[in-house]
Structure formats: structure tokens, C-alpha cells
Short mmCIF file of N, CA and C in Angstrom, two decimals:
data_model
loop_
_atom_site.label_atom_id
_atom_site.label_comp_id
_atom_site.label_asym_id
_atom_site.label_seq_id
_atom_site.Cartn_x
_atom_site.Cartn_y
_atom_site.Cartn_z
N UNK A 1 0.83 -1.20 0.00
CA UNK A 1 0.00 0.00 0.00
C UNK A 1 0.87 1.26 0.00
N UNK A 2 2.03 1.20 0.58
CA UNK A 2 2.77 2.56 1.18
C UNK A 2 4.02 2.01 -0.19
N UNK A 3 5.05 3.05 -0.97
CA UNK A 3 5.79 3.16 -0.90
C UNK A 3 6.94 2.79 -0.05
N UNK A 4 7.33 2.24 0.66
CA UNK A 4 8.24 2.37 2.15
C UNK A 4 9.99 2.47 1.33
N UNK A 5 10.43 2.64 2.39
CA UNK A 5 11.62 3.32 1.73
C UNK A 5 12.62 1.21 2.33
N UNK A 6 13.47 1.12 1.89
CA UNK A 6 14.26 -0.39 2.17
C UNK A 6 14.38 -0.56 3.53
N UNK A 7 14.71 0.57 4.22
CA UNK A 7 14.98 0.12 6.28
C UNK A 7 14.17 -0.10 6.23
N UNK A 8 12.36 0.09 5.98
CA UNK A 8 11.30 0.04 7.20
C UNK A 8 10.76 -1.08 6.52
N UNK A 9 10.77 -1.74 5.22
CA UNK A 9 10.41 -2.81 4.56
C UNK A 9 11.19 -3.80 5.53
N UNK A 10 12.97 -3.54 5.74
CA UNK A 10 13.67 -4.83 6.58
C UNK A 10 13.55 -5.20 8.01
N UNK A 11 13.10 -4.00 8.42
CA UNK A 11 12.87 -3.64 9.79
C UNK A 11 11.49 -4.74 10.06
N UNK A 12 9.89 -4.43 9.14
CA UNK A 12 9.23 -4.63 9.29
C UNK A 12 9.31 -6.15 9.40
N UNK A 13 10.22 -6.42 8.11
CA UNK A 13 10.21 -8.45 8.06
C UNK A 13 11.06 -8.78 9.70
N UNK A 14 12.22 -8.14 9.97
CA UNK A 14 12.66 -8.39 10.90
C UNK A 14 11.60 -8.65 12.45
N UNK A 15 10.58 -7.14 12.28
CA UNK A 15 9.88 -7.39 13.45
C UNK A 15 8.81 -8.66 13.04
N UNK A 16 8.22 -9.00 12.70
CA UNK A 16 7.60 -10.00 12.00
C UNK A 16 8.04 -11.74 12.34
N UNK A 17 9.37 -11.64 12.33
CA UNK A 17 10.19 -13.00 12.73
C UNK A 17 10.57 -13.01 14.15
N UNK A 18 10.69 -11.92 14.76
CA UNK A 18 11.29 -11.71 15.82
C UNK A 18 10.76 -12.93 16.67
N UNK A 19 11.17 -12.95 17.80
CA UNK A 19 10.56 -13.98 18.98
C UNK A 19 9.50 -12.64 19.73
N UNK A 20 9.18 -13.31 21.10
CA UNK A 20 8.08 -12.37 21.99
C UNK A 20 8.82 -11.61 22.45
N UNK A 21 8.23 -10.40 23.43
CA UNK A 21 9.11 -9.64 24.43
C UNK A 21 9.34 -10.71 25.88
N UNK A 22 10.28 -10.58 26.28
CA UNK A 22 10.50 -11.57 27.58
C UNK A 22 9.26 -10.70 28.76
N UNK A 23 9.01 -9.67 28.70
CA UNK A 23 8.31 -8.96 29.87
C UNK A 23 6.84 -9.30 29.62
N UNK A 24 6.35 -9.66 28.65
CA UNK A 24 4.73 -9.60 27.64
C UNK A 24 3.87 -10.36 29.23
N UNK A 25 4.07 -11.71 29.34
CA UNK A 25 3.28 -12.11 30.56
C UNK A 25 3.13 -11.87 31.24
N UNK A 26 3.70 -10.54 32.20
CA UNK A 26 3.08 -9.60 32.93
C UNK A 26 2.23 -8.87 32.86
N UNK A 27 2.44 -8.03 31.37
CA UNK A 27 1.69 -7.31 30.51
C UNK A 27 0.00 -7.88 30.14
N UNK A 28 0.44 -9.08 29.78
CA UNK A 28 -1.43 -10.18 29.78
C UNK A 28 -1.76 -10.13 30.77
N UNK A 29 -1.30 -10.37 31.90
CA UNK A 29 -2.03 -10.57 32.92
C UNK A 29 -2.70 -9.72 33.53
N UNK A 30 -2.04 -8.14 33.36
CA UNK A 30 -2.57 -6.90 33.98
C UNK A 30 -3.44 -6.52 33.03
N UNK A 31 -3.61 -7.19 31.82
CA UNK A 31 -4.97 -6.93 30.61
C UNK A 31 -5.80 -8.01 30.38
N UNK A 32 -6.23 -8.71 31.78
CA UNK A 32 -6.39 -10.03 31.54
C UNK A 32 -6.67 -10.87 31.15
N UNK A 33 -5.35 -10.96 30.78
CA UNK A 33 -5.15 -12.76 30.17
C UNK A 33 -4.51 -13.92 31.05
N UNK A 34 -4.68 -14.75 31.04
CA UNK A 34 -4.67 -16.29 31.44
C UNK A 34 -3.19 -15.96 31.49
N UNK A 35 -2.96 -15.80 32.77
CA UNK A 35 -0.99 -16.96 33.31
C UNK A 35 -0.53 -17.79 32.81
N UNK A 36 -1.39 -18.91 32.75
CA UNK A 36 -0.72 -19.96 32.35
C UNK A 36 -0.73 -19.63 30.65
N UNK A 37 -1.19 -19.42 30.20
CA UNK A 37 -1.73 -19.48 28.53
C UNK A 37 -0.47 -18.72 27.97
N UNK A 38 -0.57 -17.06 29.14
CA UNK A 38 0.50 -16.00 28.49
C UNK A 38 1.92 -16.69 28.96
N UNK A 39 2.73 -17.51 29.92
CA UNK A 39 3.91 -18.07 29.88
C UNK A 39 3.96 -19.41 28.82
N UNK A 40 3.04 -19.72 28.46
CA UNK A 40 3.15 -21.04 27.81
C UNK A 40 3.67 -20.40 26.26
N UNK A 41 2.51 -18.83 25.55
CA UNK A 41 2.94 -18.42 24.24
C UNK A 41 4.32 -18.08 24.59
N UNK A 42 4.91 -17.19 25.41
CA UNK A 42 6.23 -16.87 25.41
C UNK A 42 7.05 -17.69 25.22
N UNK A 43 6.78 -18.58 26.14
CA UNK A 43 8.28 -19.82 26.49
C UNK A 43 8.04 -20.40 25.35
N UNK A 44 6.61 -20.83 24.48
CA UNK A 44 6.62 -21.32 23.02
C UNK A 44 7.45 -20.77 21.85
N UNK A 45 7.21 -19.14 21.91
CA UNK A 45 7.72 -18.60 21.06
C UNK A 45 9.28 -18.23 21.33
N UNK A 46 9.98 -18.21 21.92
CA UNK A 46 10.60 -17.96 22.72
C UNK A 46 11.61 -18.86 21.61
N UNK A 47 11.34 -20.45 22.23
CA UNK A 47 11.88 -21.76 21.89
C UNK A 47 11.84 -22.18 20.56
N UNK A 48 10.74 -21.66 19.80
CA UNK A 48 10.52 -21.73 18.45
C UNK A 48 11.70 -20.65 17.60
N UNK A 49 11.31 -19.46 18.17
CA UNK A 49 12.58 -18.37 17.86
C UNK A 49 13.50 -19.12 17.27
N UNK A 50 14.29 -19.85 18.35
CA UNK A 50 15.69 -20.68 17.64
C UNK A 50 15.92 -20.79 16.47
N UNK A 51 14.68 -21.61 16.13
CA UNK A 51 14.74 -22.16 14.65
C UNK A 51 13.96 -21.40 13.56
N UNK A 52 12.73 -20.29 14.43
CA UNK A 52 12.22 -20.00 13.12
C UNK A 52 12.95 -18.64 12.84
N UNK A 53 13.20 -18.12 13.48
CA UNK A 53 14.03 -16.34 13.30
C UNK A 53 15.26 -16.78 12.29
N UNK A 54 16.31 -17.85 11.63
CA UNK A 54 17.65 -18.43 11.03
C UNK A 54 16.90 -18.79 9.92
N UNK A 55 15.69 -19.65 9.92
CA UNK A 55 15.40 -20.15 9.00
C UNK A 55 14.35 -18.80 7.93
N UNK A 56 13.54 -18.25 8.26
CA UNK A 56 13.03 -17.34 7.87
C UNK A 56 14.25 -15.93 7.31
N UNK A 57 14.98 -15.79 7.88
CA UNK A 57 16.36 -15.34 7.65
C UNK A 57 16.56 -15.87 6.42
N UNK A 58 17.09 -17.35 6.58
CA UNK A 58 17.45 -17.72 5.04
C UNK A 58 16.64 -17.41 4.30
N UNK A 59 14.98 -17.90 4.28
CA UNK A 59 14.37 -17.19 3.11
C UNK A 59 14.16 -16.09 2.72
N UNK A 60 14.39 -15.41 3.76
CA UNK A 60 14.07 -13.92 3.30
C UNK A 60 15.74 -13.09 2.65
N UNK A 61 16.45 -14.19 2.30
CA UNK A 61 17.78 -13.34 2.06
C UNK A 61 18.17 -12.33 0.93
N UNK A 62 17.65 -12.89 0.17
CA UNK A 62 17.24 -12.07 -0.97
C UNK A 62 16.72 -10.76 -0.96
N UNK A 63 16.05 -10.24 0.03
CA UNK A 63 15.46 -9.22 0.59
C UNK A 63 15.94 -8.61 0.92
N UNK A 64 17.19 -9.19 1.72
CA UNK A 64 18.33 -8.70 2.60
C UNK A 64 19.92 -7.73 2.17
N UNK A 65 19.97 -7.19 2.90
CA UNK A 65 21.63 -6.82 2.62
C UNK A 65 22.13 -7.52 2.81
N UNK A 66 23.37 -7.74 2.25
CA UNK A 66 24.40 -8.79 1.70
C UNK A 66 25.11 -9.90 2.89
N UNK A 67 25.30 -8.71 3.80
CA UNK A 67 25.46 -9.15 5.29
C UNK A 67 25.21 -9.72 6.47
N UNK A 68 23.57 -9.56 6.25
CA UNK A 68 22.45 -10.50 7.29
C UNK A 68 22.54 -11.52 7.12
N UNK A 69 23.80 -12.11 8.74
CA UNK A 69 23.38 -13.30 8.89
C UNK A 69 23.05 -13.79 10.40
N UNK A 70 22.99 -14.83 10.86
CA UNK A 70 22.39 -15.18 12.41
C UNK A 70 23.35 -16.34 12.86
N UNK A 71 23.58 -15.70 13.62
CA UNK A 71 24.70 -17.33 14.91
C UNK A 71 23.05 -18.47 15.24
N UNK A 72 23.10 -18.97 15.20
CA UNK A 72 21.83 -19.52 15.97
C UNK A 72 22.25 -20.20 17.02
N UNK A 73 23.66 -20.84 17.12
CA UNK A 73 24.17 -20.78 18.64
C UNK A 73 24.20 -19.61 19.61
N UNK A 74 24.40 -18.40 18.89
CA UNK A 74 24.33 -16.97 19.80
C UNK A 74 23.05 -16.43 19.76
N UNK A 75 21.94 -16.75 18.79
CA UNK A 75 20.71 -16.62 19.16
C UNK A 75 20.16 -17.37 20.41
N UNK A 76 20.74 -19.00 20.09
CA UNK A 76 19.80 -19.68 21.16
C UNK A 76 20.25 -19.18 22.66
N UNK A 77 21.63 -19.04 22.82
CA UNK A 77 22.24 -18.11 24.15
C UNK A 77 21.46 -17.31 24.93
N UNK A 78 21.08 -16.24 23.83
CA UNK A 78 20.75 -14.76 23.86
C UNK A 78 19.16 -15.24 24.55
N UNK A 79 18.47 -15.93 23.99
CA UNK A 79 16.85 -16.45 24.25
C UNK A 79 17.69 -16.92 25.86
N UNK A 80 18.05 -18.41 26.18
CA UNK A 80 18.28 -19.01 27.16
C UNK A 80 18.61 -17.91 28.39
N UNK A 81 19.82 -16.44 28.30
CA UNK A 81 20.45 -15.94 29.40
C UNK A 81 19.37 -14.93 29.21
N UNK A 82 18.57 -14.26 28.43
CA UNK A 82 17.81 -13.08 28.43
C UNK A 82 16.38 -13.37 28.95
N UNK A 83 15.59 -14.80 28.73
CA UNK A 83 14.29 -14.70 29.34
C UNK A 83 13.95 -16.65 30.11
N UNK A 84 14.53 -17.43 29.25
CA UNK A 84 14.76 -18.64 29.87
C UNK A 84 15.47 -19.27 31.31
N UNK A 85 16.53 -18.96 31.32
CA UNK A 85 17.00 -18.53 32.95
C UNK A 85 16.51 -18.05 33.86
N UNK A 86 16.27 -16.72 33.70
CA UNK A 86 15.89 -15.78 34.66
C UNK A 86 14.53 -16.52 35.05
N UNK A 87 13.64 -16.89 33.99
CA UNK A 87 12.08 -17.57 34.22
C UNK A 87 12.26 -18.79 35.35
N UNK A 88 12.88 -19.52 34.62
CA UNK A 88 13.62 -20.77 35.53
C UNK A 88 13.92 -20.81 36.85
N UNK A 89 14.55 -20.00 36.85
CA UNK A 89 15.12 -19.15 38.54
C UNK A 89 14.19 -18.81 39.25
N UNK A 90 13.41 -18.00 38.61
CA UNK A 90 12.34 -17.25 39.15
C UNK A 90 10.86 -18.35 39.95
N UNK A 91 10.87 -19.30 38.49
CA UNK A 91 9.60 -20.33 38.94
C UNK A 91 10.76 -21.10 40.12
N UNK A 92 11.94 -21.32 40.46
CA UNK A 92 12.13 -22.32 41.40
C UNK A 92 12.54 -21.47 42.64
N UNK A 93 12.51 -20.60 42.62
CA UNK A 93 12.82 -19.65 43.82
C UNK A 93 10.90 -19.71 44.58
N UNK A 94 9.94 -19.12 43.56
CA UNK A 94 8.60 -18.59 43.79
C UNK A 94 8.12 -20.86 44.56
N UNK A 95 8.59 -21.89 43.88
CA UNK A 95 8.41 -23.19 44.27
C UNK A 95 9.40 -23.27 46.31
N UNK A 96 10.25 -22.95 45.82
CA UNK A 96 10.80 -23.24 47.08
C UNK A 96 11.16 -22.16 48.72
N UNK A 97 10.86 -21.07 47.63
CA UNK A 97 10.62 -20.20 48.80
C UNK A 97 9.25 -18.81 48.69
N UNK A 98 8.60 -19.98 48.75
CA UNK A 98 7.06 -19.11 48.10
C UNK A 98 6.94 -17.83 48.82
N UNK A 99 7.25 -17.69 50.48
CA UNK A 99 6.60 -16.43 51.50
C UNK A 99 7.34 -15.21 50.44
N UNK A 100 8.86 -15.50 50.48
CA UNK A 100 9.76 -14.50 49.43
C UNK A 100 9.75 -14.00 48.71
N UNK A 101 8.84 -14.83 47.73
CA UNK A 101 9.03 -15.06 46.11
C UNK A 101 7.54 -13.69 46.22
N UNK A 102 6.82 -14.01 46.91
CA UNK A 102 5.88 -13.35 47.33
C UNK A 102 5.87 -11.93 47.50
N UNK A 103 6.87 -12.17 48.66
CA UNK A 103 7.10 -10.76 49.21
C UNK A 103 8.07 -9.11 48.20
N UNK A 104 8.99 -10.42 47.53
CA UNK A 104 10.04 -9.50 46.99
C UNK A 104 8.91 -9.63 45.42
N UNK A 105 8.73 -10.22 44.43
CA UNK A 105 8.34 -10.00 43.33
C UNK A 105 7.77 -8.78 42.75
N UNK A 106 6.70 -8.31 43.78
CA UNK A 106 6.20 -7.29 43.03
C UNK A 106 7.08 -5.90 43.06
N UNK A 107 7.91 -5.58 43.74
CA UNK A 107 8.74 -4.53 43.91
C UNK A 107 10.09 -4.19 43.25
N UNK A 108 10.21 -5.99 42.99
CA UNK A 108 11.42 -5.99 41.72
C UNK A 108 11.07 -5.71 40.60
N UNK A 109 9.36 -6.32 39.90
CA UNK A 109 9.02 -5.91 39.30
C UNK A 109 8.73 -4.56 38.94
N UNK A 110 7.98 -4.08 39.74
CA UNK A 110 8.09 -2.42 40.01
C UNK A 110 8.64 -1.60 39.43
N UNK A 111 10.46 -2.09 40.28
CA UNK A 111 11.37 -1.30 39.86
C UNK A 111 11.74 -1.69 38.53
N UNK A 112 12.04 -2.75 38.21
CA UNK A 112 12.43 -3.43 36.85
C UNK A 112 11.82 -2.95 35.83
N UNK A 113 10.25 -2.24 35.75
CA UNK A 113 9.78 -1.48 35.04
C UNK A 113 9.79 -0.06 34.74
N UNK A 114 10.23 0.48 35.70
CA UNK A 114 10.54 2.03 35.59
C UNK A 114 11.88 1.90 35.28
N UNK A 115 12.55 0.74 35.57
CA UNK A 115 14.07 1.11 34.88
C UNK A 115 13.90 0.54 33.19
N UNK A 116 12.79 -0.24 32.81
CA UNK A 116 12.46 -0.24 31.53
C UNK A 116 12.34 0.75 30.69
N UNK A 117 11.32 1.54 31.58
CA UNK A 117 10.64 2.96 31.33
C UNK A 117 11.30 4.03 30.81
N UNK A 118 12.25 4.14 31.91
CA UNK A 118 13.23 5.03 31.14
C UNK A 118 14.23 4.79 30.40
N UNK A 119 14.68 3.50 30.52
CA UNK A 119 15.27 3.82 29.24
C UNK A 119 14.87 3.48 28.22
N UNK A 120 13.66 2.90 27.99
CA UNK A 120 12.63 3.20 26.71
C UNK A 120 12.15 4.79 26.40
N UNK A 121 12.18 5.74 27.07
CA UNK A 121 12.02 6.69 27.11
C UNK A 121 13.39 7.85 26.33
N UNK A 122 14.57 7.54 27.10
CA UNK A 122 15.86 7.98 26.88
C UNK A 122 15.73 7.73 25.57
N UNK A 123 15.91 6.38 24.67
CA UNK A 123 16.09 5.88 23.76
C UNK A 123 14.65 6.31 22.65
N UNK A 124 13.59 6.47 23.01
CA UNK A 124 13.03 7.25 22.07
C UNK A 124 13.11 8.99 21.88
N UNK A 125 13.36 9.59 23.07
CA UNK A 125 13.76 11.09 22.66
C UNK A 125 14.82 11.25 22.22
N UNK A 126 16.49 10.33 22.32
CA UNK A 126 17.16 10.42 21.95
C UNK A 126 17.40 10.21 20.21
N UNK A 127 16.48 9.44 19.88
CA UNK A 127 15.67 8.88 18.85
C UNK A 127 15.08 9.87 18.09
N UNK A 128 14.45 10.54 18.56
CA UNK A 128 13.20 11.22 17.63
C UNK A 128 13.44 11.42 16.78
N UNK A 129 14.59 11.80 16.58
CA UNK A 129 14.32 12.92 14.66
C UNK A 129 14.97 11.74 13.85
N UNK A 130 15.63 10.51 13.95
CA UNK A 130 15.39 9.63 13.46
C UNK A 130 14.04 9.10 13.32
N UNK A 131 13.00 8.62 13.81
CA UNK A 131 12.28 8.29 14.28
C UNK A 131 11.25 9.17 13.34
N UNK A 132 11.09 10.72 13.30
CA UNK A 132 10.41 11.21 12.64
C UNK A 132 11.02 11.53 10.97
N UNK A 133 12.18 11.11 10.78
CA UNK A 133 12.68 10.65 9.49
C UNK A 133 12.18 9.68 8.65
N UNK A 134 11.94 8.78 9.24
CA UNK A 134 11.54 7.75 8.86
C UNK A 134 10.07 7.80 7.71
N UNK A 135 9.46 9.11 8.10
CA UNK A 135 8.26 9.48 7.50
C UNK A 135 7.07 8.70 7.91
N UNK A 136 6.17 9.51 7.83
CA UNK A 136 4.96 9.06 8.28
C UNK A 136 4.13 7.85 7.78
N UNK A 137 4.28 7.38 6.00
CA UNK A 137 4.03 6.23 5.86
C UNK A 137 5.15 4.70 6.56
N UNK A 138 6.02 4.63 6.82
CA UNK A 138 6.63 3.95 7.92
C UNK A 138 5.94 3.90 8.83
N UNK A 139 5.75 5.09 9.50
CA UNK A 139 5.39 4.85 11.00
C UNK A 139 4.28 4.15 10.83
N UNK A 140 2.73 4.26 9.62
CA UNK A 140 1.80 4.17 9.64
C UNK A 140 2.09 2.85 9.25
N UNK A 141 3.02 2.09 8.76
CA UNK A 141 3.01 1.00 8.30
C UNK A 141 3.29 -0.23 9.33
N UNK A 142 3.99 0.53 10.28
CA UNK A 142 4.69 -0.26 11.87
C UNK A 142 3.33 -0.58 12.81
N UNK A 143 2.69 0.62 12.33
CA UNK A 143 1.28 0.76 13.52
C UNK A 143 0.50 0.02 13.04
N UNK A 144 0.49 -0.57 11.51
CA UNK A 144 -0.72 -1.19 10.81
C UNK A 144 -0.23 -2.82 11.04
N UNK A 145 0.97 -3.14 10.97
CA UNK A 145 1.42 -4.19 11.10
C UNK A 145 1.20 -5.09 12.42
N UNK A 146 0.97 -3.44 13.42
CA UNK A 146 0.75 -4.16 15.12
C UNK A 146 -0.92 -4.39 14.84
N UNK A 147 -1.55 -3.75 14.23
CA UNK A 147 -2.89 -3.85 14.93
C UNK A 147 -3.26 -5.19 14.00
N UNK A 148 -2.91 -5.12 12.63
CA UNK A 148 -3.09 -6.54 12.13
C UNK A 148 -2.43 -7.77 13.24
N UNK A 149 -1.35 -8.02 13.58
CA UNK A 149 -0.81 -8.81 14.60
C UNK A 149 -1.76 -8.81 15.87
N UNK A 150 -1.95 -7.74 16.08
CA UNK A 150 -3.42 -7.77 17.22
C UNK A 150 -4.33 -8.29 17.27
N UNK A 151 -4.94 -8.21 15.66
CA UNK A 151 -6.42 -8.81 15.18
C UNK A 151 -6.28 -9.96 15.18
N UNK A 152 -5.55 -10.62 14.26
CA UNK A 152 -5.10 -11.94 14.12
C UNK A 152 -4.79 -12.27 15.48
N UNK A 153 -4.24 -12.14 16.36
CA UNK A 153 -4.36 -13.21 17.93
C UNK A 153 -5.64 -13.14 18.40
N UNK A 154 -6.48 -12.30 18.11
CA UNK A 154 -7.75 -11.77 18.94
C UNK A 154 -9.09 -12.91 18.10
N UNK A 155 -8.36 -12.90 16.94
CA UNK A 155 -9.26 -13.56 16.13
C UNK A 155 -9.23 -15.20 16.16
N UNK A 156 -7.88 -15.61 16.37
CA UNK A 156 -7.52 -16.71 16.16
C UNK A 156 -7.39 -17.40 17.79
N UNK A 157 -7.57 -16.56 18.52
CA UNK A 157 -7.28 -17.25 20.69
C UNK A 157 -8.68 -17.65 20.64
N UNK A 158 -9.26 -18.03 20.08
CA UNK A 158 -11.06 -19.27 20.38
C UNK A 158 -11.80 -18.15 21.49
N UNK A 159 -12.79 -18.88 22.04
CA UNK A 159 -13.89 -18.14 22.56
C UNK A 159 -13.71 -17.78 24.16
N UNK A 160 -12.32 -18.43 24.68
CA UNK A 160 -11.98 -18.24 26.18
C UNK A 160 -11.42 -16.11 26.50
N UNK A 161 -12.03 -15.33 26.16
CA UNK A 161 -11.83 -14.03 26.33
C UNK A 161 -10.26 -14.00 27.19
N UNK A 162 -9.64 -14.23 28.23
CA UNK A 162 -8.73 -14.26 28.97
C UNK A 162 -7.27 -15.11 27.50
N UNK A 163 -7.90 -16.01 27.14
CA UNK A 163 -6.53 -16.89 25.73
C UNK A 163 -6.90 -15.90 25.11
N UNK A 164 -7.89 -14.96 24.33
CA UNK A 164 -8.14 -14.19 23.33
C UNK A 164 -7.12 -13.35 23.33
N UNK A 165 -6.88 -12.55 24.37
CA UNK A 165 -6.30 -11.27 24.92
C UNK A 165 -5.24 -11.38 24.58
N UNK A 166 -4.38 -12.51 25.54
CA UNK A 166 -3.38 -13.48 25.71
C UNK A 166 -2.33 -13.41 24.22
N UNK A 167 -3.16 -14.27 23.29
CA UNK A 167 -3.02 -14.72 21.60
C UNK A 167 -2.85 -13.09 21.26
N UNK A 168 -3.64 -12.68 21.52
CA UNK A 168 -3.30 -11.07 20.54
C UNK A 168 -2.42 -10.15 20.74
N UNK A 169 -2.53 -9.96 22.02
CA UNK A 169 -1.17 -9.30 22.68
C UNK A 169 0.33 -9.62 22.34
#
């Protein structure tokens, strides 16, 4: 539909393959969706990542600058030390020392989010005039890409409203 200029076409396939955000199952839950449902898509997609982010890579190479390529040993790393671990840790700490897991979680979380915050923040004002470079069919094309990705989970999570949310998010 848009013209797009080559970054926001590679960008877009890139976001498209990507794996989940490691933080998202917090995020379902406070829009509620199902716990179990929202750790099960993550840790699914997560694990799938491995193989589908290298392989989609290859097909899409052609698309690509000359240079794009993927470790998938340093991908699978990057998944395992960035949201697999920490999860791991987290479910056997919350199993074996539940009063704790209890007590400290929500405040790490807390903080763990305002230190998200800002520097999601830093990094988009620092950003901007990149950002507003990019032109407005880009941006409109990033925003159309989420809400289609939206629809499609919303459409496709069956009739349980809480998996609906979950799937779309």
C-alpha cells in the first residue's frame, strides 16, 4: 500500500520473525489474560525463535543486505540468558521459597519497570528525529502491522476471552 523506503520494509520483516518480548506475561495478565496461557505463548515462542528467526532469515535473504546473517548458537544463548534462565530461577525460587518469592516479586518488578521505562524513554527522545525521518508512511506501516498482529491473535485465541487477549497481545 505505502511506498516504504528499504529500512522500514527490513525492519518490518525483521519485526515479524522476531521472537516475543521476555516482559509480555506480565503485561497479559494486567490486561487479563490467562498466566498460564500468556507463559506457555512466550516460552513457546521464545523456543521456536531458535529455529524460526535463522530459518526465515534464510528465506528472506534475498530481501536482505548482503550481510544479514544469524549465529543460531548466539541466538539460542541470547533467548536461554535473556528470558529462559531468569524464568527458571524465578519459577524455582517462587516453588521453594514461596513467603519470598511473594514478598520481593512485586517490587522488583516495580522497579524493573521504571528502569524499563526510562530507558525506553531515553532511547526514544534520543531517537526522535530519526524516528520522525523515517516518514509518516513507515510509521503508519509499523502501527498497521501491530494492529493486524493484534487482530489476528484476537481472532484466532477461540472463545476463552482471557486466551483471546493473551493470543493477541
Amino acid at each position: 500500500v505505502f511506498d516504504l523506503p528499504r529500512g522500514t520494509k527490513i525492519g518490518l520483516l525483521f519485526l515479524s520473525i522476531s521472537a516475543g518480548a521476555p516482559l509480555l506475561p506480565r503485561k497479559l495478565i494486567k490486561l487479563g489474560g490467562d498466566a498460564s496461557f500468556a507463559f506457555s505463548i512466550v516460552i513457546a515462542t521464545s523456543l521456536a525463535a531458535i529455529v524460526t528467526v535463522p530459518a526465515s532469515l534464510a528465506l528472506l535473504q534475498p530481501l536482505l543486505p548482503a550481510d544479514t546473517e544469524v549465529d543460531v548458537m548466539r541466538l539460542a544463548t541470547t533467548i536461554l540468558k535473556t528470558f529462559l534462565l531468569p524464568l527458571a530461577a524465578g519459577m524455582l525460587f517462587r516453588k521453594f521459597s514461596p513467603g519470598w518469592a511473594e514478598k520481593l516479586g512485586e517490587p522488583i518488578m516495580r522497579y524493573a519497570g521504571i528502569v524499563l521505562l526510562i530507558g525506553a524513554a531515553i532511547i526514544i527522545v534520543s531517537s526522535f528525529g530519526k524516528i520522525m525521518e523515517t516518514g509518516l508512511p513507515s510509521i503508519l506501516a509499523f502501527g498497521g502491522l501491530t494492529l493486524m498482529a493484534l487482530a489476528t491473535g484476537h481472532w484466532l485465541g477461540g472463545p476463552d476471552e482471557a486466551q483471546r487477549t493473551s493470543l493477541a497481545v
